[in-house]
Backbone as ProteinMPNN parsed JSONL, in Angstrom:
{"seq_chain_A": "MADVTKGHVILSPNTGTGDTQLTLKAESANVGNREIVKTVFTVKAAGVSPNKTITANLAAAPEFITLEQAYTGVTVPATAGSFTITGVSNSPKLEFSVEGGDIVEEDLGDKQFTADGSITATNGVAISGDPGADHKYEFSIEINYVLNDTVDSRTQVFTIQGSSESVKQTLTITQSAGAARLEVSPAEITVPQDGSVVNVQVTTNTTFTVS", "coords_chain_A": {"N_chain_A": [[34.345, 225.601, -68.812], [37.725, 225.992, -68.004], [41.054, 225.016, -68.344], [44.295, 224.328, -66.492], [47.667, 224.478, -66.829], [50.691, 223.221, -65.826], [54.157, 222.485, -65.497], [54.085, 220.397, -67.437], [51.814, 219.078, -66.991], [48.218, 218.863, -67.158], [45.384, 220.246, -65.524], [41.996, 219.953, -64.936], [38.631, 220.752, -63.97], [39.653, 224.222, -63.727], [38.111, 225.588, -61.96], [35.166, 225.555, -59.97], [32.082, 224.657, -58.23], [30.986, 223.588, -55.208], [31.202, 219.995, -54.465], [33.634, 218.704, -56.512], [35.167, 216.799, -59.037], [38.558, 216.556, -59.856], [40.593, 216.396, -62.874], [43.733, 215.037, -64.054], [46.262, 214.9, -66.339], [49.074, 214.081, -68.647], [50.479, 216.873, -70.413], [50.9, 216.194, -73.075], [51.33, 213.236, -75.068], [53.894, 210.99, -74.145], [55.873, 212.732, -73.031], [58.594, 212.453, -72.116], [60.278, 213.125, -70.187], [63.117, 212.369, -68.416], [63.267, 212.36, -65.617], [61.504, 212.586, -62.706], [58.809, 214.893, -62.653], [57.852, 217.472, -60.633], [55.108, 218.983, -59.73], [53.305, 221.589, -58.207], [49.913, 222.538, -57.538], [47.711, 224.95, -56.656], [44.76, 225.207, -54.681], [42.291, 227.345, -54.003], [39.829, 228.812, -51.925], [37.146, 230.996, -51.381], [37.06, 232.487, -48.093], [38.312, 230.423, -46.813], [41.221, 229.284, -45.272], [44.509, 227.806, -44.593], [45.388, 227.881, -48.084], [44.845, 225.038, -50.107], [46.92, 222.499, -51.503], [47.986, 220.556, -54.285], [50.037, 217.96, -55.25], [51.585, 217.088, -58.134], [52.962, 214.479, -59.595], [54.74, 213.849, -62.469], [55.323, 210.836, -63.98], [58.48, 209.415, -64.582], [60.28, 208.803, -67.762], [61.923, 206.197, -69.365], [65.358, 206.386, -70.293], [66.242, 207.274, -73.779], [66.938, 206.946, -77.107], [66.27, 207.925, -80.355], [66.593, 207.613, -83.787], [66.178, 209.394, -86.891], [66.973, 208.403, -89.333], [67.447, 205.636, -88.85], [66.31, 203.388, -89.84], [66.34, 203.551, -92.717], [69.069, 204.219, -93.049], [71.839, 206.112, -94.306], [72.749, 207.269, -97.417], [75.273, 208.218, -99.27], [77.031, 210.182, -101.95], [79.946, 209.368, -104.172], [81.736, 211.638, -104.096], [83.399, 213.862, -101.851], [81.863, 215.159, -99.071], [79.239, 216.343, -96.73], [76.767, 215.243, -94.335], [73.738, 215.4, -92.484], [72.789, 214.047, -89.221], [69.886, 213.241, -87.439], [67.657, 213.258, -84.681], [65.797, 212.056, -81.72], [66.096, 212.527, -78.418], [66.304, 211.748, -74.676], [68.532, 211.803, -73.209], [71.248, 212.481, -70.933], [73.68, 213.135, -71.943], [75.25, 212.849, -75.285], [77.045, 210.395, -77.213], [78.878, 210.226, -80.057], [80.165, 208.051, -82.622], [82.172, 206.166, -85.008], [82.481, 202.952, -86.551], [84.799, 200.992, -87.85], [85.488, 200.936, -91.454], [85.885, 203.546, -94.083], [84.545, 205.787, -94.741], [83.872, 208.039, -92.989], [86.408, 209.915, -91.801], [86.944, 212.054, -90.024], [87.958, 213.353, -86.853], [85.859, 212.671, -84.252], [85.91, 213.245, -81.52], [85.698, 215.632, -80.133], [83.507, 216.925, -81.362], [80.98, 219.181, -82.097], [77.394, 219.575, -81.583], [73.894, 220.185, -82.192], [71.337, 220.546, -79.799], [68.016, 220.224, -78.4], [67.212, 222.544, -79.831], [68.63, 225.102, -79.444], [70.906, 224.626, -77.968], [74.267, 224.405, -77.952], [76.234, 221.564, -77.914], [78.64, 219.184, -76.765], [80.357, 216.416, -78.233], [80.022, 213.477, -76.145], [79.997, 214.842, -73.811], [78.239, 216.162, -70.936], [75.134, 217.435, -71.564], [74.34, 220.924, -71.476], [72.375, 222.073, -69.073], [70.777, 220.012, -68.959], [68.447, 219.082, -70.723], [66.829, 216.738, -71.189], [66.069, 215.771, -68.722], [63.718, 217.091, -68.173], [62.082, 217.013, -70.538], [61.921, 215.43, -73.735], [64.051, 215.82, -76.318], [65.147, 217.311, -79.476], [67.912, 216.576, -81.648], [70.815, 217.208, -83.566], [73.504, 216.616, -85.807], [76.245, 217.538, -87.836], [78.03, 215.648, -90.056], [81.089, 215.004, -91.744], [82.413, 213.694, -94.726], [84.774, 211.594, -96.688], [86.101, 211.526, -100.078], [85.356, 208.642, -102.035], [87.386, 206.892, -103.667], [87.597, 204.505, -104.972], [86.393, 201.758, -106.895], [84.324, 200.484, -105.794], [81.199, 200.305, -103.946], [80.876, 201.369, -100.445], [80.675, 200.682, -96.898], [79.721, 201.989, -93.568], [79.439, 201.933, -90.057], [77.715, 203.907, -88.021], [77.479, 205.063, -84.639], [75.397, 206.251, -81.795], [75.418, 206.924, -78.573], [73.934, 206.892, -75.333], [73.86, 207.634, -72.022], [74.788, 205.071, -71.075], [75.788, 201.776, -72.23], [73.482, 200.526, -72.776], [71.744, 202.084, -73.85], [71.593, 202.865, -76.959], [72.041, 203.54, -80.425], [72.213, 202.587, -83.787], [73.216, 203.32, -87.113], [73.603, 202.708, -90.646], [76.004, 203.864, -92.933], [76.215, 204.256, -96.277], [78.25, 204.516, -99.081], [78.479, 205.481, -102.378], [79.976, 204.029, -105.269], [83.215, 204.966, -106.464], [84.095, 206.728, -109.804], [85.748, 204.775, -112.311], [89.263, 205.104, -113.097], [91.948, 205.807, -115.276], [95.45, 206.164, -116.134], [98.203, 206.699, -118.128], [101.82, 207.12, -117.976], [104.958, 207.921, -119.215], [102.863, 208.597, -122.088], [104.035, 208.067, -124.63], [106.989, 206.539, -125.473], [110.547, 205.797, -125.804], [112.109, 203.008, -126.638], [115.326, 201.529, -125.718], [117.937, 200.319, -128.09], [119.721, 198.779, -126.918], [118.605, 196.896, -125.136], [118.162, 197.763, -122.473], [116.021, 198.529, -119.616], [113.087, 200.42, -119.818], [110.555, 202.425, -118.235], [106.975, 202.592, -117.846], [104.342, 204.264, -116.115], [101.438, 203.018, -114.764], [98.474, 204.28, -113.559], [95.803, 203.844, -111.76], [92.59, 202.92, -110.444], [91.306, 200.559, -110.635], [91.255, 197.277, -112.107], [93.281, 196.332, -115.031], [94.18, 195.509, -118.323], [96.714, 194.791, -120.835], [97.131, 195.026, -124.232]], "CA_chain_A": [[35.403, 225.483, -67.797], [39.035, 226.19, -68.412], [42.248, 223.998, -67.724], [45.453, 224.9, -66.041], [48.759, 223.638, -67.281], [51.853, 223.57, -65.104], [54.937, 221.512, -65.401], [53.586, 219.389, -68.323], [50.443, 218.342, -66.431], [47.063, 219.663, -67.353], [44.341, 219.917, -64.444], [40.704, 220.314, -65.32], [38.645, 222.224, -64.456], [40.398, 225.086, -62.949], [37.166, 226.322, -61.134], [34.141, 224.852, -59.626], [31.14, 225.035, -57.129], [30.663, 222.289, -54.478], [32.122, 218.869, -54.735], [33.96, 218.594, -57.788], [36.315, 215.749, -59.268], [39.66, 217.189, -60.931], [41.365, 215.274, -63.703], [45.039, 215.483, -64.22], [46.901, 214.206, -67.35], [50.261, 214.887, -69.286], [50.035, 217.943, -71.508], [51.032, 215.494, -74.39], [51.645, 211.71, -74.73], [55.351, 210.817, -74.185], [56.697, 214.025, -72.767], [60.031, 212.159, -72.324], [61.059, 213.514, -69.056], [63.792, 211.407, -67.739], [63.345, 212.451, -64.248], [60.073, 212.757, -62.251], [58.731, 216.351, -62.818], [56.906, 217.641, -59.748], [54.227, 220.299, -59.972], [52.267, 221.938, -57.227], [48.687, 223.242, -57.904], [47.175, 225.671, -55.437], [43.461, 225.238, -54.627], [41.788, 228.438, -53.197], [38.187, 228.953, -51.788], [36.724, 232.149, -50.456], [36.739, 232.264, -46.674], [39.043, 229.181, -46.334], [42.601, 229.545, -44.976], [45.122, 228.028, -45.547], [45.0, 227.245, -49.309], [45.241, 223.577, -50.227], [47.71, 222.243, -52.539], [47.884, 219.262, -55.033], [51.297, 217.869, -55.712], [51.383, 216.132, -59.307], [54.472, 213.834, -60.037], [54.804, 213.226, -63.784], [56.156, 209.943, -63.984], [59.665, 209.433, -65.475], [60.298, 207.938, -68.875], [63.239, 205.619, -69.555], [66.284, 207.024, -71.223], [66.059, 206.583, -75.058], [67.499, 207.637, -78.347], [65.716, 207.455, -81.678], [67.225, 208.189, -85.059], [65.12, 209.475, -87.942], [67.316, 207.476, -90.351], [67.761, 204.271, -88.184], [65.785, 202.083, -90.722], [66.675, 203.817, -94.166], [70.386, 204.46, -93.198], [72.243, 207.268, -95.005], [73.514, 207.046, -98.575], [76.115, 209.514, -99.895], [77.647, 210.018, -103.348], [81.359, 209.158, -104.007], [82.349, 212.803, -103.843], [83.368, 214.128, -100.507], [80.866, 216.187, -98.562], [78.845, 216.146, -95.347], [75.341, 214.93, -94.172], [73.198, 215.625, -91.081], [72.062, 213.017, -88.636], [68.883, 213.956, -86.711], [66.893, 212.339, -83.834], [65.175, 212.542, -80.508], [66.418, 211.715, -77.185], [66.265, 212.456, -73.362], [69.781, 211.196, -72.475], [71.942, 213.543, -70.355], [74.721, 213.309, -72.889], [75.224, 211.841, -76.431], [78.373, 210.213, -77.724], [78.871, 209.829, -81.419], [81.36, 207.377, -83.032], [81.964, 205.269, -86.256], [82.962, 201.671, -86.245], [85.338, 200.407, -89.076], [85.237, 201.724, -92.692], [86.73, 204.657, -94.316], [83.862, 206.911, -95.223], [84.09, 209.128, -92.175], [87.521, 209.852, -91.185], [87.168, 213.186, -89.165], [87.981, 212.97, -85.493], [84.578, 213.129, -83.648], [86.202, 213.389, -80.192], [85.214, 217.061, -79.509], [82.587, 217.361, -82.324], [79.745, 219.72, -81.657], [76.163, 219.26, -82.282], [72.806, 220.87, -81.627], [70.338, 219.974, -78.935], [66.834, 221.134, -77.818], [66.824, 223.638, -80.62], [69.606, 226.213, -79.398], [71.995, 224.369, -77.07], [75.461, 223.755, -78.552], [76.758, 220.514, -77.153], [79.956, 218.522, -77.338], [80.159, 214.961, -78.088], [80.335, 212.772, -75.065], [80.137, 215.649, -72.631], [76.897, 216.462, -70.377], [74.565, 218.706, -72.23], [74.132, 221.991, -70.662], [70.966, 222.39, -68.52], [70.203, 218.595, -69.055], [67.034, 219.244, -71.029], [66.266, 215.448, -71.136], [65.503, 215.432, -67.444], [62.393, 217.639, -68.32], [61.429, 216.607, -71.622], [62.547, 214.861, -74.675], [64.67, 216.921, -77.235], [65.627, 217.104, -80.88], [69.259, 216.826, -81.73], [71.172, 217.11, -84.869], [75.019, 216.742, -85.938], [76.725, 217.31, -89.242], [79.232, 214.68, -90.206], [81.868, 215.257, -93.088], [82.912, 212.422, -95.363], [85.727, 211.692, -97.541], [85.947, 210.943, -101.291], [85.6, 207.341, -102.259], [88.362, 206.745, -104.969], [87.634, 203.137, -105.485], [85.187, 201.366, -107.843], [83.37, 199.57, -105.039], [80.675, 200.904, -102.735], [81.45, 200.957, -99.168], [79.706, 200.937, -95.732], [80.403, 202.089, -92.323], [78.447, 202.079, -88.934], [77.613, 205.244, -87.103], [76.801, 204.864, -83.426], [75.181, 207.158, -80.851], [75.216, 206.307, -77.305], [73.487, 207.841, -74.265], [74.666, 207.511, -70.54], [75.281, 203.772, -70.782], [75.769, 200.775, -73.286], [72.107, 199.827, -73.099], [71.007, 203.184, -74.586], [72.505, 202.931, -78.141], [71.333, 203.412, -81.615], [73.324, 202.703, -84.892], [72.777, 203.303, -88.58], [74.622, 202.264, -91.751], [76.241, 204.795, -93.997], [76.515, 203.747, -97.595], [78.807, 205.456, -100.006], [78.388, 205.006, -103.682], [81.347, 203.631, -105.874], [83.795, 206.042, -107.46], [84.395, 206.352, -111.12], [87.096, 204.166, -112.647], [90.237, 205.98, -113.812], [93.3, 204.979, -115.766], [96.292, 207.107, -116.733], [99.718, 206.101, -118.251], [102.844, 208.124, -118.219], [104.358, 208.824, -120.361], [102.054, 207.872, -123.355], [104.947, 207.652, -125.676], [108.419, 206.215, -124.766], [111.602, 205.266, -126.674], [112.729, 201.713, -126.105], [116.641, 201.621, -126.262], [118.308, 199.231, -128.824], [120.813, 197.771, -126.007], [117.911, 195.925, -124.149], [117.925, 198.085, -121.203], [114.781, 198.58, -119.256], [112.429, 201.753, -119.476], [109.173, 202.106, -117.443], [105.672, 203.482, -118.023], [103.655, 204.22, -114.908], [100.079, 202.997, -114.908], [97.913, 204.906, -112.409], [94.538, 203.363, -111.825], [91.957, 202.435, -109.236], [90.736, 199.342, -110.955], [92.162, 196.196, -112.78], [93.544, 196.749, -116.288], [94.855, 194.596, -119.164], [97.528, 195.345, -121.909], [97.054, 194.009, -125.471]], "C_chain_A": [[36.836, 225.412, -68.518], [40.075, 225.236, -67.824], [43.36, 224.919, -67.256], [46.488, 223.939, -66.188], [49.952, 224.199, -66.48], [52.736, 222.172, -65.243], [54.66, 220.211, -66.2], [52.208, 218.541, -67.992], [49.228, 219.367, -66.59], [46.088, 219.246, -66.269], [43.201, 220.547, -64.916], [39.649, 219.909, -64.411], [39.352, 222.945, -63.351], [39.459, 225.882, -61.84], [35.995, 225.338, -60.869], [33.371, 225.218, -58.431], [30.764, 223.62, -56.488], [31.715, 221.194, -54.77], [32.444, 218.604, -56.013], [35.361, 217.5, -57.985], [37.172, 216.441, -60.367], [40.312, 216.023, -61.513], [42.694, 215.816, -64.044], [45.58, 214.357, -65.354], [48.208, 215.157, -67.957], [49.78, 215.659, -70.147], [50.101, 217.219, -72.992], [51.53, 214.048, -74.071], [53.202, 211.8, -75.022], [56.163, 212.143, -74.137], [58.194, 213.736, -72.812], [60.865, 212.517, -71.255], [61.744, 212.263, -68.351], [63.745, 211.146, -66.161], [61.867, 212.68, -63.835], [59.891, 214.349, -62.202], [57.576, 216.52, -61.883], [56.273, 218.903, -59.916], [53.255, 220.393, -58.867], [51.174, 222.846, -57.798], [48.18, 223.739, -56.688], [45.653, 225.815, -55.523], [42.931, 226.351, -53.667], [40.277, 228.506, -53.173], [38.093, 230.173, -50.928], [36.477, 231.649, -48.945], [37.505, 231.061, -46.008], [40.511, 229.508, -46.263], [43.158, 228.273, -44.12], [44.75, 227.502, -46.927], [45.449, 225.77, -49.264], [46.033, 223.434, -51.445], [47.678, 220.766, -53.079], [49.294, 219.083, -55.599], [51.107, 216.688, -56.812], [52.854, 215.703, -59.601], [54.238, 213.334, -61.362], [55.75, 212.174, -63.871], [57.294, 209.856, -65.075], [59.715, 208.515, -66.646], [61.698, 207.387, -68.922], [63.945, 206.467, -70.476], [66.26, 206.391, -72.517], [66.716, 207.406, -76.068], [66.777, 207.051, -79.447], [66.408, 208.317, -82.83], [66.012, 208.325, -86.182], [65.609, 208.598, -89.239], [67.854, 206.152, -90.097], [67.514, 203.179, -89.198], [66.308, 202.161, -92.22], [68.347, 203.823, -94.076], [70.768, 205.798, -94.004], [73.149, 206.867, -96.134], [74.01, 208.338, -99.073], [76.7, 209.109, -101.194], [79.248, 209.871, -103.069], [82.117, 210.254, -103.693], [82.361, 213.1, -102.296], [82.394, 215.19, -100.1], [80.49, 215.953, -97.216], [77.225, 215.805, -95.461], [74.991, 215.269, -92.732], [72.478, 214.457, -90.561], [71.071, 213.767, -87.627], [68.274, 212.889, -85.891], [66.328, 213.068, -82.677], [65.863, 211.737, -79.283], [66.145, 212.446, -75.728], [67.466, 212.245, -72.54], [70.388, 212.662, -71.942], [73.179, 214.003, -71.247], [74.699, 212.324, -74.116], [76.573, 211.761, -76.884], [78.262, 209.525, -79.088], [80.212, 209.206, -81.73], [81.054, 206.561, -84.287], [82.873, 204.013, -85.985], [83.344, 201.024, -87.602], [85.027, 201.25, -90.242], [86.091, 203.039, -92.731], [86.04, 205.819, -94.76], [83.885, 208.232, -94.422], [85.521, 208.942, -91.412], [87.974, 211.114, -90.119], [87.121, 212.605, -87.628], [86.623, 213.603, -84.773], [84.759, 213.523, -82.124], [85.548, 214.592, -79.573], [84.258, 217.624, -80.511], [81.523, 217.869, -81.592], [78.495, 219.461, -82.449], [75.079, 220.23, -81.612], [71.921, 220.085, -80.889], [69.263, 220.891, -78.42], [66.834, 222.494, -78.553], [67.965, 224.778, -80.619], [70.75, 225.754, -78.509], [73.096, 223.679, -77.899], [76.177, 222.845, -77.525], [78.068, 219.902, -77.698], [79.875, 217.013, -77.105], [80.759, 214.363, -76.888], [80.433, 213.593, -73.687], [78.597, 216.048, -72.291], [76.383, 217.666, -71.081], [74.002, 219.762, -71.214], [72.579, 222.102, -70.332], [70.198, 221.043, -68.378], [68.713, 218.744, -69.377], [66.183, 217.896, -70.884], [65.597, 215.178, -69.779], [64.136, 216.063, -67.454], [61.528, 217.189, -69.456], [62.296, 216.027, -72.753], [63.033, 216.064, -75.729], [65.144, 216.44, -78.508], [67.177, 217.227, -80.803], [69.671, 216.701, -83.176], [72.852, 217.36, -84.939], [75.211, 216.691, -87.303], [77.919, 216.564, -89.331], [79.851, 214.952, -91.637], [82.39, 213.741, -93.3], [83.853, 212.406, -96.449], [85.293, 211.035, -99.169], [86.192, 209.424, -101.481], [86.228, 207.202, -103.594], [88.484, 205.245, -105.311], [86.356, 203.057, -106.394], [84.246, 200.542, -107.264], [82.446, 200.553, -104.062], [81.212, 200.512, -101.536], [80.49, 201.349, -97.925], [80.398, 201.223, -94.458], [79.188, 202.263, -91.301], [78.646, 203.141, -88.074], [76.746, 204.769, -85.946], [76.661, 205.98, -82.711], [74.705, 206.34, -79.512], [74.864, 207.318, -76.393], [74.485, 207.695, -73.012], [75.109, 206.065, -70.225], [75.223, 202.976, -71.987], [74.375, 200.388, -73.699], [71.221, 200.847, -73.793], [71.903, 203.566, -75.775], [71.645, 202.849, -79.293], [72.471, 203.322, -82.782], [72.585, 202.89, -86.144], [73.852, 203.152, -89.426], [74.742, 203.403, -92.672], [76.797, 204.026, -95.193], [77.084, 204.784, -98.447], [79.001, 204.737, -101.337], [79.921, 204.96, -104.287], [81.921, 204.89, -106.4], [83.803, 205.659, -108.885], [85.79, 205.758, -111.578], [87.917, 205.16, -113.438], [91.451, 205.232, -114.17], [94.055, 206.1, -116.504], [97.612, 206.266, -116.952], [100.51, 207.413, -118.552], [104.155, 207.647, -118.163], [103.585, 207.915, -121.393], [102.846, 207.565, -124.503], [106.311, 207.599, -125.122], [109.252, 205.567, -125.844], [112.272, 204.17, -125.88], [114.274, 201.55, -126.678], [116.968, 200.173, -127.035], [119.24, 198.163, -127.975], [120.204, 196.828, -124.989], [117.874, 196.403, -122.713], [116.445, 198.472, -120.992], [114.198, 200.127, -119.196], [111.108, 201.458, -118.813], [108.014, 203.118, -117.877], [104.73, 203.024, -116.759], [102.141, 204.151, -115.317], [99.471, 203.537, -113.328], [96.356, 204.609, -112.528], [93.744, 202.931, -110.482], [91.115, 201.283, -109.563], [91.625, 198.335, -111.673], [92.265, 196.646, -114.29], [94.246, 195.614, -117.074], [95.643, 195.398, -120.309], [97.315, 194.51, -123.194], [97.799, 194.735, -126.555]], "O_chain_A": [[36.975, 224.774, -69.562], [39.814, 224.703, -66.745], [43.382, 226.111, -67.565], [46.369, 222.776, -65.803], [50.206, 225.403, -66.441], [52.252, 221.044, -65.145], [54.943, 219.105, -65.739], [51.726, 217.6, -68.624], [49.293, 220.529, -66.19], [45.92, 218.046, -66.049], [43.324, 221.7, -65.328], [39.678, 218.742, -64.02], [39.613, 222.435, -62.261], [39.935, 226.651, -61.005], [35.91, 224.333, -61.575], [33.862, 226.008, -57.624], [30.318, 222.684, -57.151], [32.841, 221.415, -55.214], [31.521, 218.241, -56.742], [36.33, 217.447, -57.228], [36.75, 216.818, -61.46], [40.559, 214.96, -60.944], [42.792, 217.013, -64.316], [45.348, 213.153, -65.248], [48.383, 216.371, -67.854], [48.739, 215.357, -70.731], [49.432, 217.638, -73.936], [52.047, 213.738, -72.998], [53.696, 212.497, -75.907], [56.937, 212.535, -75.01], [58.987, 214.493, -73.372], [62.072, 212.28, -71.303], [61.116, 211.342, -67.829], [64.06, 210.11, -65.574], [61.064, 212.967, -64.722], [60.799, 215.033, -61.729], [56.501, 215.955, -62.085], [56.947, 219.878, -60.249], [52.487, 219.473, -58.586], [51.485, 223.827, -58.474], [48.193, 223.02, -55.689], [45.226, 226.537, -56.424], [43.192, 226.195, -52.474], [39.57, 228.306, -54.161], [38.805, 230.369, -49.943], [35.84, 230.638, -48.649], [37.339, 230.765, -44.825], [41.011, 230.028, -47.261], [42.524, 227.767, -43.194], [43.824, 226.693, -46.982], [46.308, 225.367, -48.48], [45.84, 224.205, -52.385], [47.355, 219.851, -52.321], [49.745, 219.942, -56.356], [50.615, 215.593, -56.539], [53.767, 216.502, -59.808], [53.508, 212.346, -61.446], [56.948, 212.458, -63.85], [57.101, 210.165, -66.251], [59.174, 207.418, -66.51], [62.621, 208.099, -68.528], [63.377, 207.168, -71.313], [66.254, 205.162, -72.587], [67.02, 208.567, -75.795], [66.642, 205.831, -79.536], [66.696, 209.51, -82.731], [65.095, 207.513, -86.304], [64.8, 208.157, -90.054], [68.582, 205.566, -90.897], [68.289, 202.246, -89.404], [66.641, 201.169, -92.867], [68.933, 203.414, -95.079], [69.827, 206.528, -94.314], [74.176, 206.224, -95.921], [73.319, 209.339, -99.26], [76.855, 207.933, -101.523], [79.764, 210.176, -101.993], [83.149, 210.062, -103.051], [81.479, 212.661, -101.559], [82.17, 216.104, -100.893], [81.301, 215.393, -96.478], [76.552, 216.047, -96.463], [75.869, 215.404, -91.879], [71.651, 213.874, -91.262], [71.433, 214.798, -87.061], [68.319, 211.721, -86.276], [66.312, 214.292, -82.549], [66.094, 210.528, -79.269], [65.8, 213.627, -75.688], [67.462, 212.466, -71.329], [70.071, 213.747, -72.429], [73.585, 215.165, -71.218], [74.229, 211.189, -74.027], [77.274, 212.768, -76.986], [77.674, 208.457, -79.252], [81.254, 209.658, -81.255], [79.898, 206.288, -84.612], [83.878, 204.083, -85.277], [82.497, 200.588, -88.381], [84.331, 202.251, -90.07], [86.77, 203.513, -91.82], [86.674, 206.803, -95.142], [83.912, 209.332, -94.974], [85.75, 208.044, -90.602], [89.055, 211.163, -89.533], [86.436, 211.651, -87.261], [86.383, 214.81, -84.745], [83.834, 214.077, -81.531], [84.894, 214.482, -78.536], [84.175, 218.852, -80.532], [81.075, 217.275, -80.611], [78.465, 219.196, -83.651], [75.351, 220.943, -80.646], [71.696, 218.941, -81.284], [69.464, 222.054, -78.072], [66.486, 223.505, -77.943], [68.229, 225.348, -81.677], [71.615, 226.606, -78.309], [72.924, 222.59, -78.447], [76.639, 223.277, -76.468], [78.489, 220.079, -78.841], [79.452, 216.466, -76.087], [81.909, 214.67, -76.575], [80.868, 213.098, -72.647], [77.794, 216.239, -73.204], [77.018, 218.714, -71.197], [73.296, 219.442, -70.257], [71.708, 222.201, -71.195], [69.133, 220.973, -67.765], [67.844, 218.578, -68.522], [65.01, 217.931, -70.514], [64.636, 214.412, -69.721], [63.327, 215.538, -66.689], [60.321, 217.012, -69.289], [63.507, 216.203, -72.618], [62.386, 217.102, -75.871], [65.517, 215.275, -78.647], [67.677, 217.945, -79.937], [68.921, 216.122, -83.963], [73.4, 218.191, -84.214], [74.522, 215.952, -88.006], [78.859, 216.905, -88.614], [79.105, 215.107, -92.604], [82.678, 212.89, -92.458], [83.711, 213.335, -97.243], [84.37, 210.245, -99.369], [87.261, 208.975, -101.066], [85.549, 207.408, -104.6], [89.475, 204.839, -105.918], [85.53, 203.947, -106.599], [83.424, 199.92, -107.936], [82.979, 201.494, -103.473], [81.918, 199.509, -101.436], [79.65, 202.244, -98.018], [81.525, 200.778, -94.241], [78.095, 202.682, -91.681], [79.687, 203.272, -87.431], [75.642, 204.239, -86.068], [77.562, 206.816, -82.783], [73.891, 205.421, -79.431], [75.311, 208.461, -76.494], [75.712, 207.655, -73.104], [75.751, 205.849, -69.197], [74.564, 203.482, -72.895], [74.13, 199.976, -74.833], [70.123, 200.542, -74.257], [72.799, 204.406, -75.679], [70.607, 202.188, -79.246], [73.525, 203.948, -82.67], [71.384, 202.623, -86.2], [74.989, 203.426, -89.039], [73.736, 203.903, -93.174], [77.743, 203.247, -95.074], [76.502, 205.862, -98.571], [79.551, 203.641, -101.443], [80.849, 205.668, -103.895], [81.183, 205.809, -106.755], [83.574, 204.502, -109.237], [86.844, 206.273, -111.206], [87.429, 205.917, -114.277], [91.906, 204.267, -113.556], [93.508, 206.846, -117.316], [98.022, 205.385, -116.196], [100.11, 208.424, -119.13], [104.54, 207.004, -117.186], [103.712, 206.692, -121.463], [102.375, 206.818, -125.361], [106.751, 208.489, -124.394], [108.723, 204.865, -126.706], [112.837, 204.299, -124.794], [114.479, 201.454, -127.888], [116.427, 199.114, -126.718], [119.437, 196.991, -128.298], [120.844, 196.137, -124.197], [117.6, 195.616, -121.807], [115.702, 198.709, -121.944], [114.824, 200.978, -118.564], [110.622, 200.328, -118.85], [108.216, 204.29, -118.197], [104.431, 201.872, -116.445], [101.623, 204.998, -116.045], [99.945, 203.234, -112.233], [95.722, 205.174, -113.42], [94.407, 202.612, -109.495], [90.201, 201.007, -108.786], [92.807, 198.653, -111.806], [91.34, 197.314, -114.752], [94.89, 194.792, -116.422], [95.263, 196.512, -120.668], [97.343, 193.283, -123.1], [97.929, 194.219, -127.665]]}, "name": "protein", "num_of_chains": 1, "seq": "MADVTKGHVILSPNTGTGDTQLTLKAESANVGNREIVKTVFTVKAAGVSPNKTITANLAAAPEFITLEQAYTGVTVPATAGSFTITGVSNSPKLEFSVEGGDIVEEDLGDKQFTADGSITATNGVAISGDPGADHKYEFSIEINYVLNDTVDSRTQVFTIQGSSESVKQTLTITQSAGAARLEVSPAEITVPQDGSVVNVQVTTNTTFTVS"}
C-alpha cells in the first residue's frame, strides 16, 4: 500500500477495502511551519456520493532562529575581508546588527541576504512570500570586516532578531591581533648648534623605547 503526501502531511494507506484505519503524520520531524498548515484529503469510494474529506491541520511551531556558528563563534584574521553567517529560521523577517566593537563597520541597515535558497531579502524587512509560515528555511548573509591595525585581538557581538525581542540569537566575532609596526621619519637628522628643536616622527601601533 502506498502513501499520499500533501501539505507536509503523510496519510497512509491511500487505498483500502472495508473498515480501515488511516494514519497521518508530518512528512518530517520539525517541519518548522510558524502557522498552522491546513490540508484536505479527499476519500472516494465507488458508488458513494458525495466524496468525503479529511482536514489535517499541521500544528504550528514557535518562531525560532538557530545559527550554525552560535557555539563556536566566528574567528577572522587581522586583515580585512568577509565571512558568511548561516542559520535556520521560520521568522517572517530577520534583523542583523552588531553591538560595540570595531570589527564590522559597514552599515547593515539595508544589507541584503539570501533566504530559503533563492529569495533575496533585506535586513529588517518582511521576507517575500513569508516562507517561514509554511516551513523552516535556511538563510545566509555575507559580512564585511575591517583591518585590525592594533597588536591586540578584539571581539564584537553579532545579533540576529526575528519578529520580537524574544526571538534572538547572538554570536561572538573574534579578530586576531595585527602585526606590530614601527617607523621613524626621518631616519637621519641634523641637530642645530644653536639649541633649536628638530623633530623625528615615530609611527607605531605599539609601545616603544629609545636607547
